[in-house]
Amino acid sequence: MKKVLILNALIWAAVILITSSLMGKHENAQIIIGVLAVAFTIQNGFTYGFLKDKK
């Protein structure tokens, strides 16, 4: 279970870093990065709950 959560976190970190570098100084960059951070938190919670119930 921990491996899946760590892999998930690494993928999301890469997505957030790539998005922030591509967005640069766009006026909505902070909003998009914030939405990605919230989406990661929600998805990580669902993944943890699913894997916890699967055990």
PDB file of N, CA, C and O in Angstrom:
ATOM      1  N   MET A   1       0.818  -1.182   0.000  1.00  0.00           N
ATOM      2  CA  MET A   1       0.000   0.000   0.000  1.00  0.00           C
ATOM      3  C   MET A   1       0.868   1.253   0.000  1.00  0.00           C
ATOM      4  O   MET A   1       0.567   2.205  -0.710  1.00  0.00           O
ATOM      5  N   LYS A   2       1.945   1.255   0.779  1.00  0.00           N
ATOM      6  CA  LYS A   2       2.791   2.439   0.861  1.00  0.00           C
ATOM      7  C   LYS A   2       3.452   2.741  -0.478  1.00  0.00           C
ATOM      8  O   LYS A   2       3.618   3.907  -0.836  1.00  0.00           O
ATOM      9  N   LYS A   3       3.802   1.692  -1.219  1.00  0.00           N
ATOM     10  CA  LYS A   3       4.448   1.896  -2.513  1.00  0.00           C
ATOM     11  C   LYS A   3       3.514   2.616  -3.481  1.00  0.00           C
ATOM     12  O   LYS A   3       3.939   3.497  -4.221  1.00  0.00           O
ATOM     13  N   VAL A   4       2.247   2.232  -3.460  1.00  0.00           N
ATOM     14  CA  VAL A   4       1.266   2.859  -4.347  1.00  0.00           C
ATOM     15  C   VAL A   4       1.082   4.325  -3.976  1.00  0.00           C
ATOM     16  O   VAL A   4       1.048   5.198  -4.854  1.00  0.00           O
ATOM     17  N   LEU A   5       0.997   4.614  -2.680  1.00  0.00           N
ATOM     18  CA  LEU A   5       0.816   5.996  -2.245  1.00  0.00           C
ATOM     19  C   LEU A   5       2.043   6.848  -2.559  1.00  0.00           C
ATOM     20  O   LEU A   5       1.906   8.014  -2.958  1.00  0.00           O
ATOM     21  N   ILE A   6       3.230   6.279  -2.405  1.00  0.00           N
ATOM     22  CA  ILE A   6       4.450   7.025  -2.723  1.00  0.00           C
ATOM     23  C   ILE A   6       4.549   7.277  -4.220  1.00  0.00           C
ATOM     24  O   ILE A   6       4.882   8.390  -4.656  1.00  0.00           O
ATOM     25  N   LEU A   7       4.253   6.268  -5.025  1.00  0.00           N
ATOM     26  CA  LEU A   7       4.266   6.443  -6.475  1.00  0.00           C
ATOM     27  C   LEU A   7       3.245   7.496  -6.897  1.00  0.00           C
ATOM     28  O   LEU A   7       3.532   8.353  -7.740  1.00  0.00           O
ATOM     29  N   ASN A   8       2.077   7.450  -6.297  1.00  0.00           N
ATOM     30  CA  ASN A   8       1.039   8.432  -6.581  1.00  0.00           C
ATOM     31  C   ASN A   8       1.521   9.842  -6.236  1.00  0.00           C
ATOM     32  O   ASN A   8       1.329  10.777  -7.017  1.00  0.00           O
ATOM     33  N   ALA A   9       2.151  10.009  -5.086  1.00  0.00           N
ATOM     34  CA  ALA A   9       2.653  11.314  -4.679  1.00  0.00           C
ATOM     35  C   ALA A   9       3.744  11.815  -5.621  1.00  0.00           C
ATOM     36  O   ALA A   9       3.785  13.008  -5.958  1.00  0.00           O
ATOM     37  N   LEU A  10       4.614  10.926  -6.063  1.00  0.00           N
ATOM     38  CA  LEU A  10       5.671  11.325  -6.995  1.00  0.00           C
ATOM     39  C   LEU A  10       5.103  11.759  -8.343  1.00  0.00           C
ATOM     40  O   LEU A  10       5.580  12.731  -8.943  1.00  0.00           O
ATOM     41  N   ILE A  11       4.107  11.049  -8.821  1.00  0.00           N
ATOM     42  CA  ILE A  11       3.470  11.421 -10.087  1.00  0.00           C
ATOM     43  C   ILE A  11       2.804  12.784  -9.969  1.00  0.00           C
ATOM     44  O   ILE A  11       2.958  13.646 -10.840  1.00  0.00           O
ATOM     45  N   TRP A  12       2.064  12.994  -8.884  1.00  0.00           N
ATOM     46  CA  TRP A  12       1.407  14.286  -8.683  1.00  0.00           C
ATOM     47  C   TRP A  12       2.438  15.407  -8.532  1.00  0.00           C
ATOM     48  O   TRP A  12       2.236  16.511  -9.038  1.00  0.00           O
ATOM     49  N   ALA A  13       3.539  15.136  -7.837  1.00  0.00           N
ATOM     50  CA  ALA A  13       4.586  16.157  -7.689  1.00  0.00           C
ATOM     51  C   ALA A  13       5.156  16.537  -9.054  1.00  0.00           C
ATOM     52  O   ALA A  13       5.373  17.721  -9.336  1.00  0.00           O
ATOM     53  N   ALA A  14       5.378  15.538  -9.885  1.00  0.00           N
ATOM     54  CA  ALA A  14       5.887  15.813 -11.229  1.00  0.00           C
ATOM     55  C   ALA A  14       4.883  16.635 -12.035  1.00  0.00           C
ATOM     56  O   ALA A  14       5.265  17.592 -12.727  1.00  0.00           O
ATOM     57  N   VAL A  15       3.616  16.276 -11.948  1.00  0.00           N
ATOM     58  CA  VAL A  15       2.581  17.022 -12.676  1.00  0.00           C
ATOM     59  C   VAL A  15       2.525  18.475 -12.195  1.00  0.00           C
ATOM     60  O   VAL A  15       2.452  19.409 -13.006  1.00  0.00           O
ATOM     61  N   ILE A  16       2.579  18.679 -10.887  1.00  0.00           N
ATOM     62  CA  ILE A  16       2.515  20.039 -10.350  1.00  0.00           C
ATOM     63  C   ILE A  16       3.751  20.840 -10.757  1.00  0.00           C
ATOM     64  O   ILE A  16       3.642  22.008 -11.154  1.00  0.00           O
ATOM     65  N   LEU A  17       4.939  20.223 -10.692  1.00  0.00           N
ATOM     66  CA  LEU A  17       6.155  20.935 -11.098  1.00  0.00           C
ATOM     67  C   LEU A  17       6.161  21.274 -12.588  1.00  0.00           C
ATOM     68  O   LEU A  17       6.547  22.375 -12.983  1.00  0.00           O
ATOM     69  N   ILE A  18       5.748  20.330 -13.410  1.00  0.00           N
ATOM     70  CA  ILE A  18       5.709  20.581 -14.854  1.00  0.00           C
ATOM     71  C   ILE A  18       4.690  21.664 -15.184  1.00  0.00           C
ATOM     72  O   ILE A  18       4.960  22.570 -15.977  1.00  0.00           O
ATOM     73  N   THR A  19       3.531  21.589 -14.555  1.00  0.00           N
ATOM     74  CA  THR A  19       2.508  22.595 -14.793  1.00  0.00           C
ATOM     75  C   THR A  19       2.979  23.975 -14.356  1.00  0.00           C
ATOM     76  O   THR A  19       2.767  24.958 -15.065  1.00  0.00           O
ATOM     77  N   SER A  20       3.613  24.051 -13.205  1.00  0.00           N
ATOM     78  CA  SER A  20       4.074  25.356 -12.738  1.00  0.00           C
ATOM     79  C   SER A  20       5.174  25.920 -13.639  1.00  0.00           C
ATOM     80  O   SER A  20       5.231  27.129 -13.862  1.00  0.00           O
ATOM     81  N   SER A  21       6.025  25.059 -14.170  1.00  0.00           N
ATOM     82  CA  SER A  21       7.066  25.563 -15.071  1.00  0.00           C
ATOM     83  C   SER A  21       6.484  25.983 -16.422  1.00  0.00           C
ATOM     84  O   SER A  21       6.959  26.940 -17.032  1.00  0.00           O
ATOM     85  N   LEU A  22       5.466  25.283 -16.889  1.00  0.00           N
ATOM     86  CA  LEU A  22       4.851  25.642 -18.170  1.00  0.00           C
ATOM     87  C   LEU A  22       3.969  26.883 -18.050  1.00  0.00           C
ATOM     88  O   LEU A  22       3.884  27.677 -18.991  1.00  0.00           O
ATOM     89  N   MET A  23       3.313  27.036 -16.919  1.00  0.00           N
ATOM     90  CA  MET A  23       2.421  28.186 -16.736  1.00  0.00           C
ATOM     91  C   MET A  23       3.212  29.477 -16.564  1.00  0.00           C
ATOM     92  O   MET A  23       2.766  30.534 -16.983  1.00  0.00           O
ATOM     93  N   GLY A  24       4.376  29.373 -15.933  1.00  0.00           N
ATOM     94  CA  GLY A  24       5.227  30.544 -15.772  1.00  0.00           C
ATOM     95  C   GLY A  24       4.541  31.664 -15.020  1.00  0.00           C
ATOM     96  O   GLY A  24       4.106  31.492 -13.883  1.00  0.00           O
ATOM     97  N   LYS A  25       4.424  32.785 -15.661  1.00  0.00           N
ATOM     98  CA  LYS A  25       3.852  33.969 -15.021  1.00  0.00           C
ATOM     99  C   LYS A  25       2.421  34.234 -15.487  1.00  0.00           C
ATOM    100  O   LYS A  25       1.956  35.373 -15.469  1.00  0.00           O
ATOM    101  N   HIS A  26       1.733  33.200 -15.900  1.00  0.00           N
ATOM    102  CA  HIS A  26       0.334  33.347 -16.318  1.00  0.00           C
ATOM    103  C   HIS A  26      -0.485  33.857 -15.146  1.00  0.00           C
ATOM    104  O   HIS A  26      -0.210  33.532 -13.992  1.00  0.00           O
ATOM    105  N   GLU A  27      -1.500  34.645 -15.429  1.00  0.00           N
ATOM    106  CA  GLU A  27      -2.277  35.278 -14.358  1.00  0.00           C
ATOM    107  C   GLU A  27      -3.050  34.276 -13.493  1.00  0.00           C
ATOM    108  O   GLU A  27      -3.333  34.556 -12.332  1.00  0.00           O
ATOM    109  N   ASN A  28      -3.357  33.106 -14.018  1.00  0.00           N
ATOM    110  CA  ASN A  28      -4.105  32.101 -13.264  1.00  0.00           C
ATOM    111  C   ASN A  28      -3.238  30.947 -12.779  1.00  0.00           C
ATOM    112  O   ASN A  28      -3.753  29.909 -12.381  1.00  0.00           O
ATOM    113  N   ALA A  29      -1.937  31.131 -12.786  1.00  0.00           N
ATOM    114  CA  ALA A  29      -1.028  30.042 -12.422  1.00  0.00           C
ATOM    115  C   ALA A  29      -1.218  29.603 -10.973  1.00  0.00           C
ATOM    116  O   ALA A  29      -1.247  28.405 -10.687  1.00  0.00           O
ATOM    117  N   GLN A  30      -1.375  30.535 -10.057  1.00  0.00           N
ATOM    118  CA  GLN A  30      -1.540  30.177  -8.646  1.00  0.00           C
ATOM    119  C   GLN A  30      -2.840  29.414  -8.421  1.00  0.00           C
ATOM    120  O   GLN A  30      -2.881  28.479  -7.620  1.00  0.00           O
ATOM    121  N   ILE A  31      -3.881  29.781  -9.133  1.00  0.00           N
ATOM    122  CA  ILE A  31      -5.167  29.089  -8.989  1.00  0.00           C
ATOM    123  C   ILE A  31      -5.052  27.659  -9.496  1.00  0.00           C
ATOM    124  O   ILE A  31      -5.520  26.718  -8.852  1.00  0.00           O
ATOM    125  N   ILE A  32      -4.407  27.475 -10.638  1.00  0.00           N
ATOM    126  CA  ILE A  32      -4.268  26.141 -11.217  1.00  0.00           C
ATOM    127  C   ILE A  32      -3.417  25.247 -10.314  1.00  0.00           C
ATOM    128  O   ILE A  32      -3.759  24.085 -10.082  1.00  0.00           O
ATOM    129  N   ILE A  33      -2.331  25.778  -9.782  1.00  0.00           N
ATOM    130  CA  ILE A  33      -1.478  25.000  -8.878  1.00  0.00           C
ATOM    131  C   ILE A  33      -2.247  24.654  -7.608  1.00  0.00           C
ATOM    132  O   ILE A  33      -2.155  23.534  -7.090  1.00  0.00           O
ATOM    133  N   GLY A  34      -3.044  25.590  -7.113  1.00  0.00           N
ATOM    134  CA  GLY A  34      -3.875  25.319  -5.934  1.00  0.00           C
ATOM    135  C   GLY A  34      -4.907  24.235  -6.194  1.00  0.00           C
ATOM    136  O   GLY A  34      -5.122  23.354  -5.357  1.00  0.00           O
ATOM    137  N   VAL A  35      -5.533  24.283  -7.352  1.00  0.00           N
ATOM    138  CA  VAL A  35      -6.513  23.261  -7.723  1.00  0.00           C
ATOM    139  C   VAL A  35      -5.829  21.895  -7.833  1.00  0.00           C
ATOM    140  O   VAL A  35      -6.375  20.881  -7.385  1.00  0.00           O
ATOM    141  N   LEU A  36      -4.630  21.858  -8.398  1.00  0.00           N
ATOM    142  CA  LEU A  36      -3.898  20.593  -8.492  1.00  0.00           C
ATOM    143  C   LEU A  36      -3.535  20.058  -7.106  1.00  0.00           C
ATOM    144  O   LEU A  36      -3.606  18.848  -6.867  1.00  0.00           O
ATOM    145  N   ALA A  37      -3.157  20.949  -6.199  1.00  0.00           N
ATOM    146  CA  ALA A  37      -2.821  20.509  -4.839  1.00  0.00           C
ATOM    147  C   ALA A  37      -4.047  19.945  -4.124  1.00  0.00           C
ATOM    148  O   ALA A  37      -3.968  18.914  -3.443  1.00  0.00           O
ATOM    149  N   VAL A  38      -5.189  20.592  -4.292  1.00  0.00           N
ATOM    150  CA  VAL A  38      -6.431  20.090  -3.682  1.00  0.00           C
ATOM    151  C   VAL A  38      -6.834  18.770  -4.327  1.00  0.00           C
ATOM    152  O   VAL A  38      -7.250  17.830  -3.639  1.00  0.00           O
ATOM    153  N   ALA A  39      -6.691  18.671  -5.642  1.00  0.00           N
ATOM    154  CA  ALA A  39      -7.034  17.432  -6.344  1.00  0.00           C
ATOM    155  C   ALA A  39      -6.150  16.282  -5.874  1.00  0.00           C
ATOM    156  O   ALA A  39      -6.630  15.152  -5.686  1.00  0.00           O
ATOM    157  N   PHE A  40      -4.859  16.558  -5.659  1.00  0.00           N
ATOM    158  CA  PHE A  40      -3.971  15.519  -5.140  1.00  0.00           C
ATOM    159  C   PHE A  40      -4.425  15.059  -3.766  1.00  0.00           C
ATOM    160  O   PHE A  40      -4.462  13.856  -3.487  1.00  0.00           O
ATOM    161  N   THR A  41      -4.768  15.995  -2.906  1.00  0.00           N
ATOM    162  CA  THR A  41      -5.182  15.643  -1.552  1.00  0.00           C
ATOM    163  C   THR A  41      -6.431  14.772  -1.570  1.00  0.00           C
ATOM    164  O   THR A  41      -6.501  13.752  -0.871  1.00  0.00           O
ATOM    165  N   ILE A  42      -7.405  15.140  -2.375  1.00  0.00           N
ATOM    166  CA  ILE A  42      -8.647  14.365  -2.465  1.00  0.00           C
ATOM    167  C   ILE A  42      -8.367  12.983  -3.052  1.00  0.00           C
ATOM    168  O   ILE A  42      -8.825  11.960  -2.526  1.00  0.00           O
ATOM    169  N   GLN A  43      -7.603  12.931  -4.134  1.00  0.00           N
ATOM    170  CA  GLN A  43      -7.311  11.650  -4.780  1.00  0.00           C
ATOM    171  C   GLN A  43      -6.478  10.757  -3.878  1.00  0.00           C
ATOM    172  O   GLN A  43      -6.696   9.545  -3.825  1.00  0.00           O
ATOM    173  N   ASN A  44      -5.543  11.321  -3.139  1.00  0.00           N
ATOM    174  CA  ASN A  44      -4.724  10.546  -2.221  1.00  0.00           C
ATOM    175  C   ASN A  44      -5.588   9.969  -1.099  1.00  0.00           C
ATOM    176  O   ASN A  44      -5.398   8.821  -0.688  1.00  0.00           O
ATOM    177  N   GLY A  45      -6.541  10.737  -0.615  1.00  0.00           N
ATOM    178  CA  GLY A  45      -7.457  10.238   0.411  1.00  0.00           C
ATOM    179  C   GLY A  45      -8.312   9.092  -0.088  1.00  0.00           C
ATOM    180  O   GLY A  45      -8.503   8.096   0.619  1.00  0.00           O
ATOM    181  N   PHE A  46      -8.825   9.227  -1.309  1.00  0.00           N
ATOM    182  CA  PHE A  46      -9.625   8.149  -1.882  1.00  0.00           C
ATOM    183  C   PHE A  46      -8.784   6.888  -2.094  1.00  0.00           C
ATOM    184  O   PHE A  46      -9.239   5.781  -1.841  1.00  0.00           O
ATOM    185  N   THR A  47      -7.559   7.068  -2.568  1.00  0.00           N
ATOM    186  CA  THR A  47      -6.682   5.925  -2.789  1.00  0.00           C
ATOM    187  C   THR A  47      -6.368   5.229  -1.476  1.00  0.00           C
ATOM    188  O   THR A  47      -6.403   3.998  -1.385  1.00  0.00           O
ATOM    189  N   TYR A  48      -6.050   6.014  -0.452  1.00  0.00           N
ATOM    190  CA  TYR A  48      -5.756   5.441   0.854  1.00  0.00           C
ATOM    191  C   TYR A  48      -6.971   4.683   1.406  1.00  0.00           C
ATOM    192  O   TYR A  48      -6.840   3.549   1.893  1.00  0.00           O
ATOM    193  N   GLY A  49      -8.145   5.259   1.301  1.00  0.00           N
ATOM    194  CA  GLY A  49      -9.364   4.600   1.766  1.00  0.00           C
ATOM    195  C   GLY A  49      -9.645   3.325   1.015  1.00  0.00           C
ATOM    196  O   GLY A  49     -10.028   2.307   1.599  1.00  0.00           O
ATOM    197  N   PHE A  50      -9.462   3.348  -0.305  1.00  0.00           N
ATOM    198  CA  PHE A  50      -9.699   2.160  -1.122  1.00  0.00           C
ATOM    199  C   PHE A  50      -8.721   1.048  -0.757  1.00  0.00           C
ATOM    200  O   PHE A  50      -9.107  -0.108  -0.596  1.00  0.00           O
ATOM    201  N   LEU A  51      -7.441   1.395  -0.634  1.00  0.00           N
ATOM    202  CA  LEU A  51      -6.429   0.382  -0.328  1.00  0.00           C
ATOM    203  C   LEU A  51      -6.577  -0.131   1.096  1.00  0.00           C
ATOM    204  O   LEU A  51      -6.295  -1.300   1.376  1.00  0.00           O
ATOM    205  N   LYS A  52      -7.021   0.707   2.002  1.00  0.00           N
ATOM    206  CA  LYS A  52      -7.233   0.295   3.391  1.00  0.00           C
ATOM    207  C   LYS A  52      -8.384  -0.707   3.485  1.00  0.00           C
ATOM    208  O   LYS A  52      -8.297  -1.696   4.189  1.00  0.00           O
ATOM    209  N   ASP A  53      -9.461  -0.446   2.739  1.00  0.00           N
ATOM    210  CA  ASP A  53     -10.612  -1.355   2.738  1.00  0.00           C
ATOM    211  C   ASP A  53     -10.293  -2.665   2.023  1.00  0.00           C
ATOM    212  O   ASP A  53     -10.865  -3.704   2.341  1.00  0.00           O
ATOM    213  N   LYS A  54      -9.400  -2.611   1.040  1.00  0.00           N
ATOM    214  CA  LYS A  54      -9.057  -3.788   0.252  1.00  0.00           C
ATOM    215  C   LYS A  54      -8.266  -4.804   1.069  1.00  0.00           C
ATOM    216  O   LYS A  54      -8.314  -6.000   0.800  1.00  0.00           O
ATOM    217  N   LYS A  55      -7.518  -4.331   2.080  1.00  0.00           N
ATOM    218  CA  LYS A  55      -6.719  -5.228   2.908  1.00  0.00           C
ATOM    219  C   LYS A  55      -7.624  -6.164   3.581  1.00  0.00           C
ATOM    220  O   LYS A  55      -7.824  -7.133   3.877  1.00  0.00           O
TER     221      LYS A  55
END
